[in-house]
Coordinates of C-alpha atoms in Angstrom, one line a residue:
M28 CA -0.1 -0.2 0.0
T29 CA 1.4 3.4 -1.0
L30 CA 0.1 6.3 0.8
S31 CA -0.3 9.9 -0.5
V32 CA -0.6 13.4 1.1
S33 CA -4.3 12.9 1.0
A34 CA -4.7 9.5 2.3
D35 CA -7.5 8.9 4.7
H36 CA -7.4 7.7 8.1
A37 CA -8.6 4.3 7.2
D38 CA -5.8 3.9 4.7
R39 CA -3.1 4.8 7.3
E40 CA -4.6 2.5 9.7
R41 CA -4.6 -0.5 7.3
A42 CA -1.1 0.6 6.7
R43 CA -0.2 0.7 10.3
A44 CA -1.9 -2.9 10.9
R45 CA 0.1 -4.3 8.0
I46 CA 3.5 -3.1 9.3
A47 CA 2.5 -4.5 12.7
D48 CA 1.7 -7.8 11.5
V49 CA 4.9 -8.0 9.4
L50 CA 6.8 -7.1 12.5
A51 CA 5.3 -9.3 14.8
R52 CA 5.7 -12.2 12.4
A53 CA 9.4 -11.7 12.2
R54 CA 9.4 -11.6 16.0
R55 CA 7.4 -15.0 16.2
R56 CA 10.0 -16.5 14.0
T57 CA 13.0 -15.1 15.9
A58 CA 11.5 -16.4 19.2
L59 CA 11.0 -19.9 17.6
L60 CA 14.6 -20.0 16.5
T61 CA 16.0 -19.0 19.7
D62 CA 13.7 -20.5 22.3
S63 CA 13.8 -23.9 20.7
V64 CA 17.5 -24.1 22.1
D65 CA 18.9 -24.1 25.6
E66 CA 21.3 -21.3 27.1
A67 CA 24.5 -23.3 26.1
D68 CA 23.4 -23.4 22.5
L69 CA 22.3 -19.9 22.4
V70 CA 26.0 -18.6 23.5
A71 CA 28.0 -21.2 21.5
Q72 CA 29.3 -20.6 18.0
H73 CA 28.1 -23.5 16.0
S74 CA 30.5 -22.4 13.2
P75 CA 33.2 -19.7 12.8
L76 CA 31.3 -18.6 9.7
M77 CA 28.2 -17.4 12.0
S78 CA 27.6 -15.4 15.0
P79 CA 26.2 -17.2 18.3
L80 CA 22.3 -17.1 18.3
V81 CA 22.2 -14.8 21.3
W82 CA 24.4 -12.1 19.2
D83 CA 21.9 -12.1 16.1
L84 CA 19.0 -11.9 18.6
A85 CA 20.5 -8.7 20.3
H86 CA 21.6 -7.2 17.1
I87 CA 18.3 -7.6 15.7
G88 CA 17.0 -5.1 18.9
N89 CA 20.1 -3.1 18.5
Q90 CA 19.2 -2.2 14.7
E91 CA 15.4 -1.7 15.6
E92 CA 16.7 0.7 18.5
L93 CA 18.9 2.8 16.2
W94 CA 16.4 3.0 13.3
L95 CA 12.8 3.0 14.9
V96 CA 13.2 4.2 18.6
R97 CA 16.1 6.8 18.2
D98 CA 15.6 8.0 14.5
V99 CA 12.0 7.6 13.4
G100 CA 10.7 8.2 17.1
G101 CA 13.4 10.6 18.3
R102 CA 13.2 8.5 21.7
E103 CA 16.0 8.5 24.3
P104 CA 18.4 5.2 23.6
V105 CA 17.4 2.2 25.5
R106 CA 21.1 1.0 25.5
S107 CA 23.3 3.2 23.8
D108 CA 26.3 1.3 25.4
I109 CA 25.9 -1.7 23.4
D110 CA 25.9 0.1 19.8
E111 CA 29.5 -1.0 19.3
L112 CA 29.1 -4.7 20.5
Y113 CA 26.5 -5.3 17.9
D114 CA 27.9 -3.4 15.0
A115 CA 28.2 -5.9 12.3
F116 CA 31.1 -4.1 10.7
K117 CA 33.0 -3.5 13.7
H118 CA 33.2 -7.4 14.8
A119 CA 33.8 -10.4 12.3
R120 CA 31.7 -13.2 13.0
A121 CA 34.4 -15.5 14.1
N122 CA 35.4 -13.0 17.0
R123 CA 32.0 -12.3 18.2
P124 CA 31.7 -15.1 20.9
A125 CA 34.6 -13.4 23.0
L126 CA 32.9 -10.0 23.1
P127 CA 31.0 -9.2 26.3
L128 CA 27.5 -10.0 25.0
L129 CA 24.2 -9.6 26.8
N130 CA 23.4 -13.1 28.1
P131 CA 20.2 -14.6 26.9
E132 CA 18.0 -13.3 29.5
Q133 CA 19.2 -9.6 29.0
A134 CA 19.0 -10.0 25.0
R135 CA 15.3 -11.1 25.2
D136 CA 14.4 -8.3 27.9
Y137 CA 16.3 -5.9 25.7
V138 CA 14.5 -6.9 22.3
G139 CA 11.1 -7.0 24.3
T140 CA 11.7 -3.3 25.5
V141 CA 13.0 -2.1 22.2
R142 CA 9.8 -3.6 20.7
E143 CA 7.2 -2.0 23.2
K144 CA 8.7 1.5 22.1
V145 CA 8.6 0.7 18.3
F146 CA 4.9 -0.1 18.6
D147 CA 4.4 3.2 20.3
V148 CA 6.7 5.0 17.6
L149 CA 4.3 3.3 14.9
E150 CA 1.0 4.5 16.5
S151 CA 2.2 8.0 16.5
S152 CA 4.2 8.0 13.1
P153 CA 2.1 9.7 10.0
L154 CA 4.1 7.1 8.0
L155 CA 4.8 10.3 5.6
G156 CA 7.0 13.5 5.7
N157 CA 10.3 12.2 4.6
P158 CA 11.9 9.2 2.6
L159 CA 12.7 7.4 5.8
V160 CA 9.0 7.2 6.9
D161 CA 6.9 7.6 3.9
N162 CA 4.8 4.5 3.3
G163 CA 6.5 3.0 6.4
F164 CA 9.8 2.4 4.9
A165 CA 11.9 2.2 7.9
F166 CA 9.5 -0.3 9.8
G167 CA 9.3 -2.4 6.4
M168 CA 13.5 -2.1 6.3
I169 CA 13.7 -3.3 9.8
A170 CA 11.3 -6.1 9.3
Q171 CA 13.1 -7.4 6.3
H172 CA 16.3 -7.0 8.2
E173 CA 15.0 -9.3 10.9
Q174 CA 13.9 -11.8 8.6
Q175 CA 17.0 -11.7 7.1
H176 CA 18.8 -12.7 10.4
D177 CA 16.1 -15.1 11.0
E178 CA 17.3 -17.1 7.6
T179 CA 20.9 -16.6 8.8
M180 CA 19.9 -18.3 12.4
L181 CA 18.2 -21.1 10.5
A182 CA 21.5 -21.6 8.7
T183 CA 23.2 -21.7 12.1
H184 CA 20.7 -24.5 13.2
Q185 CA 21.7 -26.4 10.0
L186 CA 25.1 -26.2 11.3
R187 CA 24.4 -27.0 14.7
L188 CA 25.2 -30.5 16.1
G189 CA 23.1 -32.4 18.4
A190 CA 19.5 -33.5 18.8
P191 CA 16.9 -32.0 16.5
V192 CA 15.0 -29.0 18.0
L193 CA 13.2 -27.6 14.6
S194 CA 10.3 -29.5 13.0
A195 CA 7.9 -28.8 10.0
P196 CA 5.7 -30.8 7.5
P197 CA 7.7 -32.1 4.4
A198 CA 7.9 -29.9 1.5
P199 CA 5.2 -30.8 -1.2
S200 CA 5.8 -33.3 -4.0
A201 CA 5.7 -32.2 -7.8
R202 CA 2.0 -31.3 -8.9
V203 CA 2.8 -31.2 -12.6
P204 CA 5.9 -32.6 -14.5
V205 CA 8.4 -29.9 -15.0
G206 CA 11.7 -30.1 -16.9
G207 CA 13.6 -29.0 -20.0
E208 CA 14.3 -25.0 -21.0
V209 CA 12.4 -22.2 -22.3
V210 CA 13.7 -19.6 -24.8
V211 CA 13.3 -15.8 -23.6
P212 CA 13.2 -13.8 -26.8
A213 CA 15.9 -11.1 -27.1
G214 CA 14.5 -7.2 -26.1
E215 CA 14.5 -4.7 -23.7
F216 CA 12.7 -5.0 -20.2
M217 CA 12.4 -2.8 -17.2
M218 CA 14.9 -4.2 -14.6
G219 CA 14.8 -3.3 -10.6
T220 CA 11.9 -1.1 -9.2
S221 CA 11.1 2.6 -8.4
A222 CA 7.7 2.0 -7.2
D223 CA 8.0 -0.7 -4.7
P224 CA 7.7 1.3 -1.2
W225 CA 9.7 -1.1 0.6
A226 CA 12.4 -2.1 -2.1
L227 CA 16.0 -1.6 -0.8
D228 CA 18.3 0.6 -2.2
N229 CA 20.3 -1.9 -4.5
E230 CA 17.0 -2.7 -6.2
R231 CA 16.6 0.7 -7.6
P232 CA 16.1 2.7 -9.8
A233 CA 14.0 0.6 -12.6
H234 CA 16.2 1.2 -15.6
P235 CA 15.9 -0.6 -19.2
V236 CA 18.3 -3.3 -19.9
S237 CA 18.3 -5.0 -23.4
V238 CA 18.9 -8.7 -23.2
E239 CA 19.9 -11.0 -26.2
G240 CA 17.7 -14.2 -26.6
F241 CA 18.7 -17.2 -24.2
A242 CA 17.4 -20.4 -23.2
I243 CA 16.9 -20.9 -19.3
D244 CA 16.1 -24.3 -17.2
V245 CA 12.5 -24.2 -16.6
A246 CA 13.3 -25.5 -12.7
P247 CA 16.1 -25.6 -10.6
L248 CA 18.8 -28.2 -10.7
T249 CA 17.8 -31.2 -8.9
N250 CA 19.4 -33.7 -6.7
E251 CA 19.2 -36.5 -9.1
Q252 CA 20.7 -34.3 -11.9
Y253 CA 23.7 -33.4 -9.4
L254 CA 24.2 -36.7 -8.8
A255 CA 24.8 -37.7 -12.4
F256 CA 27.7 -35.0 -12.2
I257 CA 29.2 -36.8 -9.1
D258 CA 29.0 -40.2 -10.7
D259 CA 30.6 -39.1 -13.7
G260 CA 33.6 -37.9 -11.5
G261 CA 32.6 -34.0 -11.8
Y262 CA 34.7 -33.3 -8.6
E263 CA 37.8 -35.1 -9.9
R264 CA 37.8 -33.6 -13.2
R265 CA 40.0 -30.5 -13.4
E266 CA 38.8 -29.3 -16.6
L267 CA 35.3 -28.8 -15.5
W268 CA 36.6 -26.1 -12.8
S269 CA 37.8 -22.6 -12.9
E270 CA 41.3 -22.1 -11.4
R271 CA 40.0 -20.7 -8.4
G272 CA 37.2 -23.0 -8.4
W273 CA 39.7 -26.0 -8.5
A274 CA 41.8 -24.5 -6.2
H275 CA 38.9 -24.3 -3.5
R276 CA 37.4 -27.7 -4.3
Q277 CA 41.0 -29.0 -3.5
E278 CA 41.5 -27.0 -0.4
A279 CA 38.1 -27.4 1.1
G280 CA 37.9 -31.3 0.2
L281 CA 34.6 -30.9 -1.8
V282 CA 33.3 -34.2 -3.1
A283 CA 29.4 -33.5 -2.6
P284 CA 27.3 -30.7 -1.6
Q285 CA 27.4 -29.8 2.0
F286 CA 25.4 -31.9 4.4
W287 CA 25.6 -34.8 2.0
E288 CA 26.6 -38.3 3.1
R289 CA 27.1 -41.7 1.3
E290 CA 26.4 -44.9 2.5
G291 CA 27.3 -47.7 0.0
N292 CA 25.4 -46.6 -3.3
Q293 CA 22.7 -44.5 -1.0
W294 CA 23.0 -40.8 -0.7
Y295 CA 21.7 -39.0 2.5
R296 CA 21.3 -35.6 3.6
R297 CA 21.4 -34.2 7.2
V298 CA 18.6 -31.7 7.7
F299 CA 18.2 -29.8 10.9
G300 CA 19.9 -32.7 12.8
V301 CA 17.8 -35.6 10.8
R302 CA 19.3 -37.9 8.5
T303 CA 17.3 -38.5 5.7
A304 CA 17.4 -40.2 2.4
L305 CA 18.0 -37.8 -0.7
R306 CA 14.8 -36.9 -2.5
P307 CA 15.7 -37.0 -6.2
R308 CA 13.4 -34.4 -7.4
Q309 CA 14.0 -31.7 -4.8
P310 CA 16.6 -28.5 -6.1
V311 CA 20.0 -29.2 -4.9
V312 CA 21.0 -27.0 -2.2
H313 CA 24.1 -26.0 -0.1
V314 CA 26.4 -26.0 -3.2
C315 CA 28.8 -22.9 -3.5
W316 CA 29.0 -21.1 -6.8
F317 CA 32.2 -22.8 -7.9
E318 CA 30.3 -26.0 -7.9
A319 CA 27.5 -24.7 -10.0
E320 CA 29.8 -23.1 -12.3
A321 CA 31.7 -26.6 -13.0
Y322 CA 28.2 -28.3 -13.2
A323 CA 27.1 -26.0 -15.8
R324 CA 30.6 -26.5 -17.8
W325 CA 30.0 -30.4 -17.5
A326 CA 26.2 -29.8 -18.9
G327 CA 27.5 -27.4 -21.8
K328 CA 25.8 -24.6 -20.3
R329 CA 26.3 -21.7 -18.0
L330 CA 25.0 -19.8 -15.2
P331 CA 22.6 -17.1 -16.0
T332 CA 23.3 -13.5 -15.7
E333 CA 21.4 -11.6 -13.1
A334 CA 19.6 -9.5 -15.9
E335 CA 18.6 -12.9 -17.5
W336 CA 17.4 -14.2 -14.4
E337 CA 15.2 -11.0 -13.8
K338 CA 13.8 -11.1 -17.3
A339 CA 12.8 -14.8 -17.0
A340 CA 11.1 -14.0 -13.6
R341 CA 9.5 -10.6 -14.4
F342 CA 8.9 -9.9 -18.0
D343 CA 5.4 -10.5 -19.4
P344 CA 5.8 -10.9 -23.3
A345 CA 2.1 -10.3 -23.6
T346 CA 2.4 -6.8 -21.8
G347 CA 5.8 -5.9 -22.2
A348 CA 5.7 -4.8 -18.2
S349 CA 7.7 -6.3 -15.5
R350 CA 5.6 -8.1 -12.7
R351 CA 6.4 -7.9 -9.0
Y352 CA 6.6 -11.5 -8.7
P353 CA 6.8 -14.1 -11.5
W354 CA 3.2 -15.0 -11.2
G355 CA 2.0 -11.4 -11.0
A356 CA 1.0 -8.8 -8.6
D357 CA -0.5 -11.0 -5.8
E358 CA 1.5 -11.5 -2.5
P359 CA 3.1 -14.9 -2.3
S360 CA 0.9 -17.8 -0.9
E361 CA 1.2 -21.5 -0.1
R362 CA 0.2 -22.1 -3.9
T363 CA 2.7 -20.0 -5.5
A364 CA 6.0 -20.3 -3.4
N365 CA 7.7 -22.2 -0.8
L366 CA 8.8 -19.5 1.6
G367 CA 8.7 -18.4 5.1
Q368 CA 10.2 -21.6 6.9
R369 CA 6.9 -23.4 6.5
H370 CA 9.1 -26.5 5.3
L371 CA 12.6 -27.0 6.4
E372 CA 13.4 -28.1 2.7
P373 CA 13.1 -27.1 -0.8
A374 CA 10.0 -28.6 -2.5
E375 CA 10.0 -30.8 -5.5
V376 CA 10.4 -29.1 -8.8
G377 CA 6.8 -28.8 -10.2
A378 CA 5.1 -28.3 -6.8
Y379 CA 4.0 -24.8 -7.5
P380 CA 2.5 -24.6 -10.9
A381 CA 0.5 -21.6 -10.0
G382 CA 3.9 -19.6 -9.2
A383 CA 5.5 -19.8 -12.6
S384 CA 6.4 -16.9 -14.5
A385 CA 4.8 -15.6 -17.8
T386 CA 7.6 -17.1 -19.6
G387 CA 7.0 -20.5 -18.3
V388 CA 9.8 -20.7 -15.6
H389 CA 9.0 -22.4 -12.2
Q390 CA 10.0 -22.0 -9.0
L391 CA 12.0 -18.6 -9.4
I392 CA 10.9 -17.5 -5.8
G393 CA 11.5 -19.8 -2.8
D394 CA 12.9 -23.2 -2.3
V395 CA 16.6 -22.4 -3.1
W396 CA 18.7 -19.2 -3.6
E397 CA 19.7 -19.3 -7.2
W398 CA 23.5 -18.6 -8.1
C399 CA 23.8 -15.9 -10.9
S400 CA 27.1 -15.3 -13.0
S401 CA 27.2 -11.8 -12.1
G402 CA 28.9 -9.9 -9.6
F403 CA 27.4 -7.4 -7.1
E404 CA 27.2 -3.9 -8.7
A405 CA 25.1 -0.8 -8.6
Y406 CA 22.4 -0.1 -11.0
P407 CA 22.7 2.9 -12.9
G408 CA 21.4 6.0 -10.8
F409 CA 21.8 4.2 -7.6
R410 CA 21.5 6.2 -4.4
A411 CA 22.8 4.8 -1.1
F412 CA 19.8 4.8 1.4
P413 CA 19.5 5.1 4.1
Y414 CA 22.8 4.1 4.7
R415 CA 26.1 2.9 2.8
E416 CA 26.8 0.0 4.6
Y417 CA 23.8 -1.9 3.3
S418 CA 25.0 -2.3 -0.3
E419 CA 27.5 0.2 -1.5
V420 CA 30.3 -0.9 0.6
F421 CA 30.1 -4.3 -1.4
F422 CA 29.7 -3.1 -4.6
G423 CA 32.6 -4.4 -6.7
G424 CA 33.9 -7.0 -4.0
D425 CA 34.3 -10.7 -4.4
Y426 CA 30.9 -11.7 -4.5
R427 CA 28.3 -13.4 -6.6
I428 CA 24.5 -12.6 -6.9
L429 CA 22.0 -14.8 -5.6
R430 CA 18.2 -14.2 -6.4
G431 CA 14.8 -15.7 -5.6
G432 CA 14.8 -16.5 -2.0
S433 CA 14.7 -19.9 -0.3
F434 CA 12.3 -22.2 1.9
G435 CA 14.1 -20.3 4.9
T436 CA 13.3 -16.6 3.5
D437 CA 10.0 -14.9 4.4
E438 CA 7.9 -13.0 1.8
V439 CA 8.6 -9.5 3.3
A440 CA 12.3 -9.9 2.1
C441 CA 11.7 -11.6 -1.4
R442 CA 10.1 -10.3 -4.5
G443 CA 11.4 -10.5 -8.2
T444 CA 13.7 -7.5 -7.8
F445 CA 15.2 -8.6 -4.5
R446 CA 19.2 -8.9 -4.6
N447 CA 21.3 -11.4 -2.5
W448 CA 25.0 -11.7 -2.6
D449 CA 27.8 -13.7 -1.0
H450 CA 31.3 -15.1 -1.7
P451 CA 31.7 -17.7 -4.4
I452 CA 32.9 -20.2 -1.7
R453 CA 29.8 -20.2 0.5
R454 CA 27.9 -23.4 1.0
Q455 CA 26.1 -22.9 4.4
I456 CA 23.4 -20.8 2.7
F457 CA 20.3 -22.3 1.4
A458 CA 21.5 -22.0 -2.3
G459 CA 21.1 -23.8 -5.5
F460 CA 21.0 -22.7 -9.0
R461 CA 19.6 -23.4 -12.6
L462 CA 21.4 -23.1 -16.0
A463 CA 20.9 -21.1 -19.3
R464 CA 22.7 -20.9 -22.6
D465 CA 23.1 -18.8 -25.7
L466 CA 20.9 -19.3 -28.4
R467 CA 21.8 -21.1 -31.6
E468 CA 21.4 -19.6 -34.6
D469 CA 18.3 -21.6 -35.8
E470 CA 16.8 -20.4 -32.4
R471 CA 17.0 -16.9 -32.9

């Protein structure tokens, strides 16, 4: 909902109710991820790649205090003495356990106090007047921030050893057969957005991009497809890997996606503490960019560029318009996408026919983040807002783009324009991929 100066009281109240609901949904998930483990697990570092869960919890509250209580609300600080402790740019994840962090009880009390003040600020905010509060942007930004950390905490749970503490129904099986590829014709489309009220700075502004015709897989790459690469010696064949990729494969000892285990001829996957037989038609997950690149070379294809991915996801050939989601303007639902931690795994390909794009591509939103070939760069006309550290400081670094969200991504932090990025060696994230290729002459 976009508010105008003339918006009536009912419109503002509906906007406030939506913001309150989005904030509450994020907090319920944060509580689930932190209340499901004991104090020892909360303060432990389950991997040097991740923060202790208790750091994430207090960091969520600190960001909420900085932006909504102090900046938007103009209120007195709750705990200005901890700002530096929870500044992600001042302390690497590996060093955070040594900091004098709030203990679990203190962290819970802190985030609770901050949230009470935030709801008071929300009640008094006109949701108009400057870019930070227009249409509730700052509240939406903080909801997205919390959900992003919730997905990070979910990844920490996957790395955690010990008895399982999370549960969810199995992800859906296929409803329709899905496979092969579709051709997306050459032409211009509008990439990014200037209209989405809660879009983050790196998604902006909307701008025309001309893309050559290309073919793209209808579905993400599945476990059974990836097994063929393993069985054909994909991890031992130097010619399939880039120089950096091969060096990393050797150094890290990569032989299969992370959390895969082989017993005889049977492959299993460890999923949040539960050992389960591999589901062949699920999208492969927990592969790094170098693995995706090697598979693509083995298959005689390549990873899509970011512009190709977004065109396949958003472009409607019938109207020439770019949709907010692959299926249209409606918010995600259980019919269209596997999001929001409803399941603790990707759904089988073909499980969401109602979520297909206008170009006929399935499961572009949810299930697994999809590696693209592109690095993370600013769009033409980019303007950092409301702070450089969200996007600008990462442009041009050693990152590769991820698009589409995963089963662990909340819908507030996932849309056709949303951009994620990470180092090409990362595997603990819920990432998979799909393939693309250039068109042959007879296909153009």
